[in-house]
GROMACS .gro file of C-alpha atoms in nm:
model
  438
    1MET     CA    1  12.482   7.229  20.345
    2ALA     CA    2  12.555   7.543  20.154
    3SER     CA    3  12.943   7.721  20.112
    4PRO     CA    4  12.955   8.066  20.231
    5GLU     CA    5  12.959   8.152  19.836
    6ASP     CA    6  12.646   8.019  19.872
    7HIS     CA    7  12.417   8.212  20.113
    8GLY     CA    8  12.631   8.509  19.988
    9ALA     CA    9  12.480   8.491  19.625
   10GLY     CA   10  12.180   8.423  19.810
   11ARG     CA   11  12.218   8.705  19.980
   12THR     CA   12  12.314   8.937  19.694
   13THR     CA   13  12.019   8.809  19.489
   14GLY     CA   14  11.774   8.869  19.697
   15ALA     CA   15  11.851   9.177  19.815
   16ASP     CA   16  11.859   9.237  19.396
   17GLY     CA   17  11.488   9.104  19.379
   18GLY     CA   18  11.368   9.410  19.680
   19LYS     CA   19  11.534   9.662  19.380
   20GLU     CA   20  11.395   9.507  19.170
   21LEU     CA   21  11.037   9.414  19.305
   22ALA     CA   22  11.045   9.754  19.467
   23ASP     CA   23  11.145   9.957  19.121
   24LEU     CA   24  10.825   9.758  18.932
   25ARG     CA   25  10.641   9.875  19.254
   26ALA     CA   26  10.722  10.237  19.213
   27ARG     CA   27  10.622  10.238  18.866
   28VAL     CA   28  10.321  10.052  18.928
   29ALA     CA   29  10.262  10.310  19.161
   30GLU     CA   30  10.306  10.583  18.927
   31LEU     CA   31  10.114  10.447  18.560
   32GLU     CA   32   9.847  10.435  18.853
   33ARG     CA   33   9.877  10.775  18.979
   34ARG     CA   34   9.886  10.869  18.588
   35GLY     CA   35   9.622  10.662  18.525
   36GLY     CA   36   9.361  10.703  18.759
   37PRO     CA   37   9.213  11.086  18.607
   38THR     CA   38   9.344  11.010  18.223
   39VAL     CA   39   9.054  10.743  18.180
   40PRO     CA   40   8.765  10.952  18.250
   41ARG     CA   41   8.941  11.273  18.058
   42HIS     CA   42   8.967  11.021  17.758
   43ARG     CA   43   8.601  10.909  17.786
   44LEU     CA   44   8.507  11.260  17.801
   45ARG     CA   45   8.704  11.299  17.476
   46SER     CA   46   8.453  11.026  17.342
   47LEU     CA   47   8.154  11.037  17.385
   48VAL     CA   48   8.209  11.478  17.221
   49ALA     CA   49   8.357  11.329  17.027
   50GLY     CA   50   8.120  11.060  17.004
   51LEU     CA   51   7.841  11.397  16.978
   52LEU     CA   52   8.023  11.596  16.692
   53ILE     CA   53   7.976  11.299  16.540
   54LEU     CA   54   7.608  11.252  16.546
   55LEU     CA   55   7.581  11.581  16.516
   56THR     CA   56   7.759  11.571  16.163
   57PHE     CA   57   7.502  11.318  16.067
   58VAL     CA   58   7.148  11.536  16.139
   59LEU     CA   59   7.299  11.798  15.997
   60THR     CA   60   7.451  11.661  15.589
   61PRO     CA   61   7.133  11.663  15.458
   62LEU     CA   62   6.949  12.061  15.550
   63SER     CA   63   7.366  12.149  15.466
   64ALA     CA   64   7.299  11.997  15.113
   65VAL     CA   65   6.947  12.120  15.134
   66ALA     CA   66   7.054  12.428  15.216
   67ALA     CA   67   7.316  12.436  14.940
   68TRP     CA   68   7.097  12.358  14.693
   69ALA     CA   69   6.800  12.575  14.775
   70ARG     CA   70   7.063  12.898  14.726
   71SER     CA   71   7.227  12.773  14.468
   72GLU     CA   72   6.937  12.788  14.325
   73VAL     CA   73   6.788  13.099  14.330
   74ALA     CA   74   7.185  13.275  14.356
   75ASP     CA   75   7.331  13.134  14.022
   76THR     CA   76   7.047  13.203  13.714
   77ASP     CA   77   7.240  12.989  13.500
   78ARG     CA   78   7.245  12.705  13.700
   79TYR     CA   79   6.838  12.759  13.767
   80VAL     CA   80   6.752  12.786  13.331
   81ALA     CA   81   7.008  12.428  13.313
   82THR     CA   82   6.768  12.254  13.543
   83MET     CA   83   6.442  12.417  13.409
   84LYS     CA   84   6.560  12.395  13.007
   85PRO     CA   85   6.549  11.982  12.997
   86LEU     CA   86   6.077  12.029  13.062
   87ALA     CA   87   6.145  12.203  12.732
   88SER     CA   88   6.188  11.858  12.543
   89ASP     CA   89   5.975  11.581  12.852
   90PRO     CA   90   5.685  11.475  12.641
   91ASP     CA   91   5.524  11.464  12.984
   92VAL     CA   92   5.510  11.851  12.986
   93GLN     CA   93   5.484  11.936  12.601
   94ALA     CA   94   5.136  11.737  12.718
   95ALA     CA   95   5.046  11.882  12.909
   96VAL     CA   96   5.104  12.239  12.761
   97ALA     CA   97   4.946  12.157  12.501
   98ASP     CA   98   4.631  12.079  12.744
   99ARG     CA   99   4.644  12.405  12.873
  100VAL     CA  100   4.682  12.635  12.527
  101THR     CA  101   4.383  12.405  12.373
  102ASP     CA  102   4.163  12.501  12.703
  103ALA     CA  103   4.271  12.843  12.663
  104VAL     CA  104   4.199  12.914  12.305
  105MET     CA  105   3.876  12.739  12.230
  106GLN     CA  106   3.805  12.885  12.586
  107HIS     CA  107   3.793  13.206  12.345
  108ILE     CA  108   3.658  13.088  12.024
  109ASP     CA  109   3.323  13.090  11.871
  110LEU     CA  110   3.248  12.899  11.569
  111GLN     CA  111   2.983  13.053  11.411
  112THR     CA  112   3.196  13.362  11.467
  113LEU     CA  113   3.451  13.172  11.315
  114LEU     CA  114   3.332  13.061  10.980
  115GLU     CA  115   3.140  13.361  10.952
  116SER     CA  116   3.432  13.608  10.961
  117VAL     CA  117   3.660  13.374  10.743
  118ALA     CA  118   3.766  13.528  10.417
  119PRO     CA  119   3.649  13.376  10.113
  120GLU     CA  120   3.973  13.325  10.059
  121ASP     CA  121   4.080  13.148  10.354
  122ARG     CA  122   3.786  12.914  10.383
  123PRO     CA  123   3.932  12.617  10.183
  124ARG     CA  124   4.264  12.621  10.350
  125LEU     CA  125   4.000  12.637  10.662
  126SER     CA  126   3.792  12.396  10.481
  127ALA     CA  127   4.061  12.120  10.419
  128ALA     CA  128   4.266  12.158  10.791
  129LEU     CA  129   3.883  12.101  10.955
  130GLU     CA  130   3.742  11.755  10.658
  131LYS     CA  131   4.140  11.642  10.786
  132LEU     CA  132   3.988  11.565  11.212
  133SER     CA  133   3.759  11.335  11.251
  134GLY     CA  134   3.419  11.405  11.473
  135PRO     CA  135   3.169  11.737  11.564
  136LEU     CA  136   3.286  12.105  11.314
  137THR     CA  137   3.329  12.116  11.789
  138SER     CA  138   3.552  11.828  11.829
  139GLY     CA  139   3.753  11.839  11.522
  140LEU     CA  140   3.858  12.257  11.598
  141THR     CA  141   4.009  12.173  11.932
  142GLY     CA  142   4.174  11.853  11.790
  143PHE     CA  143   4.272  12.110  11.505
  144VAL     CA  144   4.442  12.326  11.712
  145HIS     CA  145   4.540  12.098  11.982
  146SER     CA  146   4.749  11.944  11.692
  147THR     CA  147   4.889  12.280  11.587
  148ALA     CA  148   4.987  12.338  12.049
  149GLU     CA  149   5.150  11.991  12.034
  150LYS     CA  150   5.384  12.029  11.685
  151PHE     CA  151   5.440  12.458  11.905
  152VAL     CA  152   5.579  12.260  12.229
  153ASP     CA  153   5.780  12.012  12.008
  154SER     CA  154   5.908  12.316  11.807
  155ASP     CA  155   6.318  12.404  11.890
  156ALA     CA  156   6.149  12.736  11.889
  157PHE     CA  157   5.929  12.614  12.221
  158ALA     CA  158   6.247  12.540  12.334
  159THR     CA  159   6.439  12.886  12.292
  160LEU     CA  160   6.094  13.065  12.416
  161TRP     CA  161   6.080  12.885  12.727
  162THR     CA  162   6.475  12.854  12.849
  163ASP     CA  163   6.441  13.257  12.714
  164LEU     CA  164   6.102  13.226  13.009
  165ASN     CA  165   6.273  13.106  13.260
  166ARG     CA  166   6.604  13.309  13.246
  167ARG     CA  167   6.406  13.615  13.215
  168ALA     CA  168   6.121  13.463  13.501
  169HIS     CA  169   6.370  13.343  13.815
  170ALA     CA  170   6.408  13.691  13.958
  171ALA     CA  171   6.074  13.638  14.016
  172VAL     CA  172   6.125  13.282  14.185
  173ASP     CA  173   6.241  13.481  14.503
  174LYS     CA  174   5.816  13.552  14.467
  175ALA     CA  175   5.740  13.096  14.439
  176LEU     CA  176   6.030  13.036  14.691
  177THR     CA  177   6.004  13.337  14.957
  178GLY     CA  178   5.667  13.556  14.877
  179SER     CA  179   5.872  13.898  14.770
  180GLY     CA  180   5.928  13.956  14.348
  181GLY     CA  181   5.739  13.915  14.052
  182GLY     CA  182   5.722  13.798  13.673
  183ALA     CA  183   5.578  13.518  13.538
  184VAL     CA  184   5.693  13.252  13.809
  185LYS     CA  185   5.460  13.372  14.082
  186LEU     CA  186   5.308  13.203  14.401
  187THR     CA  187   4.903  13.203  14.377
  188ASP     CA  188   4.715  12.990  14.593
  189ASP     CA  189   4.971  12.727  14.722
  190SER     CA  190   5.096  12.683  14.456
  191VAL     CA  191   5.375  12.787  14.145
  192VAL     CA  192   5.265  12.904  13.780
  193ILE     CA  193   5.437  13.024  13.514
  194ASP     CA  194   5.246  13.183  13.298
  195LEU     CA  195   5.187  13.067  12.936
  196ALA     CA  196   5.111  13.343  12.731
  197PRO     CA  197   5.377  13.321  12.518
  198VAL     CA  198   5.286  13.002  12.405
  199ILE     CA  199   4.955  13.107  12.278
  200ASP     CA  200   5.089  13.376  12.104
  201GLN     CA  201   5.336  13.179  11.898
  202VAL     CA  202   5.028  12.894  11.904
  203LYS     CA  203   4.796  13.185  11.766
  204GLN     CA  204   4.953  13.244  11.545
  205ALA     CA  205   5.059  12.941  11.390
  206LEU     CA  206   4.688  12.849  11.360
  207VAL     CA  207   4.613  13.212  11.189
  208ASP     CA  208   4.899  13.032  10.935
  209LYS     CA  209   4.717  12.753  10.902
  210GLY     CA  210   4.364  12.986  10.789
  211LEU     CA  211   4.243  12.968  11.111
  212THR     CA  212   4.268  13.318  11.077
  213VAL     CA  213   3.994  13.407  11.367
  214ALA     CA  214   4.298  13.336  11.586
  215SER     CA  215   4.410  13.627  11.566
  216LYS     CA  216   4.116  13.792  11.748
  217ILE     CA  217   4.185  13.638  11.966
  218PRO     CA  218   4.276  13.791  12.312
  219GLU     CA  219   4.600  13.764  12.548
  220VAL     CA  220   4.552  13.520  12.694
  221HIS     CA  221   4.702  13.487  12.999
  222THR     CA  222   4.697  13.032  13.205
  223ASP     CA  223   4.914  12.937  13.398
  224PHE     CA  224   5.043  12.684  13.402
  225THR     CA  225   5.137  12.460  13.708
  226VAL     CA  226   5.485  12.375  13.829
  227LEU     CA  227   5.448  12.295  14.202
  228THR     CA  228   5.124  12.252  14.397
  229SER     CA  229   5.130  12.200  14.727
  230ASP     CA  230   4.910  12.281  15.055
  231SER     CA  231   5.263  12.357  15.308
  232VAL     CA  232   5.414  12.529  14.977
  233GLY     CA  233   5.345  12.918  15.243
  234LYS     CA  234   5.499  12.718  15.513
  235ALA     CA  235   5.775  12.555  15.309
  236GLN     CA  236   5.841  12.952  15.293
  237LYS     CA  237   5.937  13.005  15.617
  238GLY     CA  238   6.135  12.772  15.665
  239TYR     CA  239   6.340  12.796  15.260
  240ARG     CA  240   6.396  13.148  15.393
  241LEU     CA  241   6.633  13.043  15.734
  242LEU     CA  242   6.747  12.772  15.399
  243GLN     CA  243   6.843  13.061  15.266
  244LEU     CA  244   7.044  13.224  15.503
  245VAL     CA  245   7.281  12.975  15.653
  246GLY     CA  246   7.291  12.822  15.291
  247PHE     CA  247   7.701  12.885  15.326
  248TRP     CA  248   7.737  12.869  15.672
  249LEU     CA  249   7.548  12.518  15.757
  250PRO     CA  250   7.818  12.369  15.494
  251VAL     CA  251   8.107  12.494  15.697
  252LEU     CA  252   7.980  12.416  16.004
  253THR     CA  253   7.895  12.138  15.947
  254LEU     CA  254   8.259  12.080  15.810
  255VAL     CA  255   8.389  12.239  16.136
  256LEU     CA  256   8.142  11.986  16.322
  257ALA     CA  257   8.371  11.720  16.118
  258ALA     CA  258   8.711  11.785  16.188
  259ALA     CA  259   8.671  11.927  16.536
  260ALA     CA  260   8.541  11.509  16.646
  261VAL     CA  261   8.820  11.350  16.421
  262LEU     CA  262   9.056  11.563  16.655
  263THR     CA  263   8.849  11.528  17.021
  264ALA     CA  264   8.800  11.126  16.952
  265VAL     CA  265   9.116  10.929  17.126
  266ARG     CA  266   9.169  10.749  16.860
  267ARG     CA  267   9.112  10.983  16.508
  268ARG     CA  268   9.174  10.740  16.201
  269ARG     CA  269   8.883  10.527  16.387
  270ALA     CA  270   8.617  10.860  16.424
  271LEU     CA  271   8.768  10.987  16.093
  272VAL     CA  272   8.529  10.629  15.940
  273ALA     CA  273   8.286  10.654  16.150
  274VAL     CA  274   8.226  11.057  16.021
  275ALA     CA  275   8.225  10.930  15.634
  276ILE     CA  276   8.023  10.690  15.789
  277ALA     CA  277   7.818  10.972  15.964
  278VAL     CA  278   7.830  11.244  15.616
  279ALA     CA  279   7.769  10.887  15.374
  280LEU     CA  280   7.426  10.768  15.637
  281GLY     CA  281   7.326  11.139  15.635
  282ALA     CA  282   7.346  11.185  15.247
  283ALA     CA  283   7.167  10.875  15.233
  284VAL     CA  284   6.857  10.987  15.492
  285LEU     CA  285   6.805  11.237  15.212
  286GLY     CA  286   6.780  11.053  14.905
  287VAL     CA  287   6.553  10.852  15.066
  288GLY     CA  288   6.350  11.144  15.216
  289LEU     CA  289   6.416  11.320  14.821
  290TRP     CA  290   6.164  10.927  14.708
  291ILE     CA  291   5.944  10.920  14.969
  292GLY     CA  292   5.834  11.309  14.978
  293ARG     CA  293   5.762  11.251  14.581
  294ALA     CA  294   5.546  11.004  14.603
  295LEU     CA  295   5.303  11.173  14.877
  296TYR     CA  296   5.371  11.463  14.680
  297LEU     CA  297   5.205  11.288  14.356
  298ASP     CA  298   4.962  11.181  14.666
  299GLU     CA  299   4.817  11.523  14.705
  300LEU     CA  300   4.783  11.679  14.327
  301PRO     CA  301   4.440  11.810  14.219
  302ALA     CA  302   4.279  11.614  13.990
  303LYS     CA  303   4.290  11.903  13.707
  304VAL     CA  304   4.679  11.829  13.784
  305SER     CA  305   4.889  11.536  13.539
  306GLN     CA  306   5.065  11.393  13.736
  307PRO     CA  307   5.286  11.294  13.488
  308ALA     CA  308   5.433  11.663  13.437
  309ALA     CA  309   5.401  11.686  13.736
  310GLY     CA  310   5.631  11.443  13.852
  311ALA     CA  311   5.959  11.538  13.491
  312VAL     CA  312   5.877  11.901  13.701
  313TYR     CA  313   5.939  11.752  14.044
  314ASP     CA  314   6.277  11.557  13.914
  315ALA     CA  315   6.407  11.809  13.769
  316LEU     CA  316   6.454  12.094  14.010
  317VAL     CA  317   6.539  11.753  14.242
  318ARG     CA  318   6.803  11.664  14.010
  319TYR     CA  319   7.122  11.855  14.148
  320LEU     CA  320   6.962  11.805  14.488
  321ARG     CA  321   7.027  11.423  14.393
  322THR     CA  322   7.327  11.463  14.224
  323THR     CA  323   7.463  11.598  14.566
  324VAL     CA  324   7.380  11.285  14.717
  325ARG     CA  325   7.515  11.029  14.538
  326MET     CA  326   7.823  11.245  14.560
  327LEU     CA  327   7.837  11.263  14.894
  328ILE     CA  328   7.734  10.941  15.026
  329THR     CA  329   8.054  10.804  14.705
  330LEU     CA  330   8.281  11.088  14.933
  331GLY     CA  331   8.164  10.935  15.269
  332VAL     CA  332   8.280  10.541  15.101
  333VAL     CA  333   8.586  10.662  14.936
  334VAL     CA  334   8.735  10.871  15.232
  335ALA     CA  335   8.575  10.567  15.536
  336LEU     CA  336   8.793  10.280  15.284
  337ALA     CA  337   9.088  10.579  15.274
  338ALA     CA  338   9.110  10.600  15.688
  339TRP     CA  339   9.023  10.258  15.713
  340LEU     CA  340   9.304  10.105  15.465
  341THR     CA  341   9.612  10.358  15.619
  342GLY     CA  342   9.495  10.128  15.938
  343ALA     CA  343   9.670   9.896  16.140
  344GLY     CA  344   9.458   9.636  16.126
  345ARG     CA  345   9.478   9.361  15.995
  346ALA     CA  346   9.330   9.346  15.674
  347ALA     CA  347   9.414   9.728  15.591
  348SER     CA  348   9.809   9.641  15.653
  349ARG     CA  349   9.818   9.266  15.364
  350VAL     CA  350   9.650   9.535  15.137
  351ARG     CA  351   9.882   9.754  15.270
  352SER     CA  352  10.169   9.536  15.112
  353ALA     CA  353  10.038   9.383  14.907
  354TRP     CA  354  10.022   9.762  14.765
  355THR     CA  355  10.384   9.830  14.798
  356SER     CA  356  10.487   9.489  14.666
  357GLY     CA  357  10.266   9.524  14.338
  358ILE     CA  358  10.501   9.881  14.293
  359GLY     CA  359  10.735   9.715  14.361
  360ALA     CA  360  10.839   9.426  14.186
  361VAL     CA  361  10.681   9.626  13.907
  362ARG     CA  362  10.964   9.873  13.961
  363GLU     CA  363  11.242   9.555  13.932
  364ALA     CA  364  11.049   9.485  13.622
  365THR     CA  365  11.120   9.777  13.435
  366GLY     CA  366  11.463   9.768  13.585
  367PHE     CA  367  11.434  10.176  13.673
  368GLU     CA  368  11.651  10.333  13.873
  369ALA     CA  369  11.525  10.664  14.014
  370GLY     CA  370  11.923  10.822  14.151
  371SER     CA  371  11.932  11.052  14.385
  372VAL     CA  372  11.587  11.106  14.309
  373GLY     CA  373  11.452  10.799  14.466
  374THR     CA  374  11.695  10.892  14.785
  375TRP     CA  375  11.487  11.210  14.809
  376VAL     CA  376  11.109  11.036  14.782
  377HIS     CA  377  11.197  10.847  15.020
  378ARG     CA  378  11.283  11.104  15.260
  379SER     CA  379  10.991  11.290  15.191
  380LYS     CA  380  10.766  11.046  15.135
  381ARG     CA  381  10.568  11.067  15.436
  382TRP     CA  382  10.486  11.524  15.344
  383LEU     CA  383  10.503  11.399  14.969
  384ASN     CA  384  10.162  11.128  15.009
  385TRP     CA  385  10.008  11.456  15.250
  386THR     CA  386  10.085  11.642  15.028
  387VAL     CA  387   9.867  11.499  14.734
  388VAL     CA  388   9.574  11.448  14.997
  389ALA     CA  389   9.596  11.747  15.045
  390VAL     CA  390   9.553  11.861  14.704
  391ALA     CA  391   9.198  11.612  14.559
  392ALA     CA  392   9.118  11.796  14.885
  393ALA     CA  393   9.130  12.146  14.781
  394THR     CA  394   8.966  12.066  14.445
  395LEU     CA  395   8.728  11.862  14.520
  396LEU     CA  396   8.677  12.219  14.770
  397ALA     CA  397   8.645  12.480  14.518
  398TRP     CA  398   8.514  12.255  14.299
  399SER     CA  399   8.162  12.400  14.174
  400TYR     CA  400   7.905  12.154  14.186
  401PRO     CA  401   8.141  11.776  14.247
  402THR     CA  402   7.963  11.510  14.143
  403ALA     CA  403   7.968  11.133  14.237
  404ALA     CA  404   8.212  11.085  13.902
  405VAL     CA  405   8.400  11.331  13.972
  406THR     CA  406   8.424  11.278  14.371
  407LEU     CA  407   8.543  10.975  14.203
  408TRP     CA  408   8.826  11.076  13.934
  409ILE     CA  409   8.996  11.267  14.244
  410ALA     CA  410   9.023  11.010  14.418
  411LEU     CA  411   9.139  10.769  14.170
  412GLY     CA  412   9.363  11.066  14.022
  413ALA     CA  413   9.470  11.135  14.394
  414LEU     CA  414   9.607  10.696  14.446
  415LEU     CA  415   9.788  10.762  14.044
  416ALA     CA  416   9.955  11.008  14.208
  417LEU     CA  417  10.063  10.788  14.511
  418ALA     CA  418  10.133  10.487  14.311
  419LEU     CA  419  10.405  10.747  14.135
  420VAL     CA  420  10.556  10.856  14.491
  421GLU     CA  421  10.566  10.468  14.533
  422PHE     CA  422  10.659  10.384  14.245
  423LEU     CA  423  11.026  10.650  14.313
  424ASP     CA  424  11.055  10.611  14.591
  425ASP     CA  425  11.379  10.396  14.665
  426PRO     CA  426  11.562  10.343  14.982
  427PRO     CA  427  11.951  10.423  15.006
  428GLU     CA  428  12.074   9.999  14.972
  429SER     CA  429  12.472  10.154  15.204
  430GLY     CA  430  12.084  10.120  15.537
  431GLY     CA  431  11.980   9.801  15.413
  432LEU     CA  432  12.316   9.623  15.395
  433GLU     CA  433  12.397   9.775  15.786
  434LEU     CA  434  12.085   9.676  15.895
  435ALA     CA  435  12.138   9.301  15.775
  436GLY     CA  436  12.511   9.388  15.900
  437SER     CA  437  12.407   9.402  16.240
  438GLY     CA  438  12.111   9.142  16.241
   0.00000   0.00000   0.00000
C-alpha cells in the first residue's frame, strides 16, 4: 500500500509530466506554424537556383565565343599573334607556293620568254632550267615553284605575312561583318587574302635568278582562301550580335552564377553545381569546335587545300580552345575547393589531415609565432577569405588567362592558406582552461 509520501510524489510527478507534455505540444505547434510556409519557400528558392545554374551552363559557351570574337577584332596584337604561326606552317606554305606558281605561270609565255631573254642572261637561265627534269614547260613550272617555296620558307615571307595581317586587321571587320575593305575580304562566302605582295617578291627572286622576263609580269592579284563556307553570310548576323554582347554576356553569366549561389538554400552545394556547370558548358564548346572542324573540312571545295584550311581553322580557334581549357580547369578547381570546405566525412578527413600535417611541420621545426600567431588565430577566418578574394581578383584582372595560369593562381592561394595555418597559434591558456573544465 502506497504511503502518503508516494501519493504526493506521484501527484508531483504527474503534474510535472503534464506541464512538460504541454510545453512539448506548444513547441511542436510553433514549429509546424513556422515550418508550413518555409518548405514551399525553400522549394521555390531551390527551383530558382536550379534555373540560374542551367542558364549558367547554357551561357558559358556563348560567353566564351562572344569574348573570343570581340577580342579577335578589337585587339590587333592578338589577331596578329593568331595569324603569325601560319607563316611557318608547312601546309600553308605549300598552299601559298602552289597558288603563287599558278598565278605567275599564267602570265609567262615560253616563246616570249626565249625571245626576250637577254643574251647575257641566257646562260644563267639555261643552267637553272637544265637542273630540272621533264619538258620545258614543266621544268619552268618547277623552277618557279621552287623559287616560290624558298621564299615562303624564308624570314622575309614571315615578316611580310605578319605585316600584311597587321595592316589588314581593320579589314577583318569586312570578313565577318561585311563592312570595310583591305587585303582581307569576303567574296562569295569566302574569306580571302590577296597574295599580290608575295607574288611581287617571287617575281623579283625569279629576276635575280636570270628569269628577267618575270619583271614584265604585271601586278597580279590572286586570292588565298582563309575560310570558306556556304554559311559565312549567315554567320555574319550572329557575329554582329556576339560582337555587341562580347563584353556584357560574360558579365551576365558571372552575375547569374553568383545569383544562383546566393539564392540557393545550400549555398556550398550550389557553388559546386555552378562550377561543374561552367566546366561542362566549356567542355560542350570544346566538343563543338572539334566536330565543327570536321564538318568544315568536309564542305570545302576540291580546289582548296584541306591541310592548309585545317591549319587556318586551328589557328583561328586557338585562343578559343585556350579559353575552353581554362574554364574547365577553373570549374574543377572551384568545385573541389567548395567540396573540401563542406561538412562531408571525406572533406572533413582531408581538412583534418591538412591541419595535422601543417601542425606536425610546425612542431618539428620548433617554430613559435608569438603575438603574430595569436593575431593570426583571431583573424584566421578573414585572412582565409582575403586569400580567396585576392586569387579571384588576380584571375579576373588577367588579360587572357590560360589553364596553366589558373592552376598557378590556385597553387599560390593554396600556399598562402598553408602559411596562415602554419602561423595560427591558439593561446595556450585557452587550451588549459578547456582541459581543466573537462
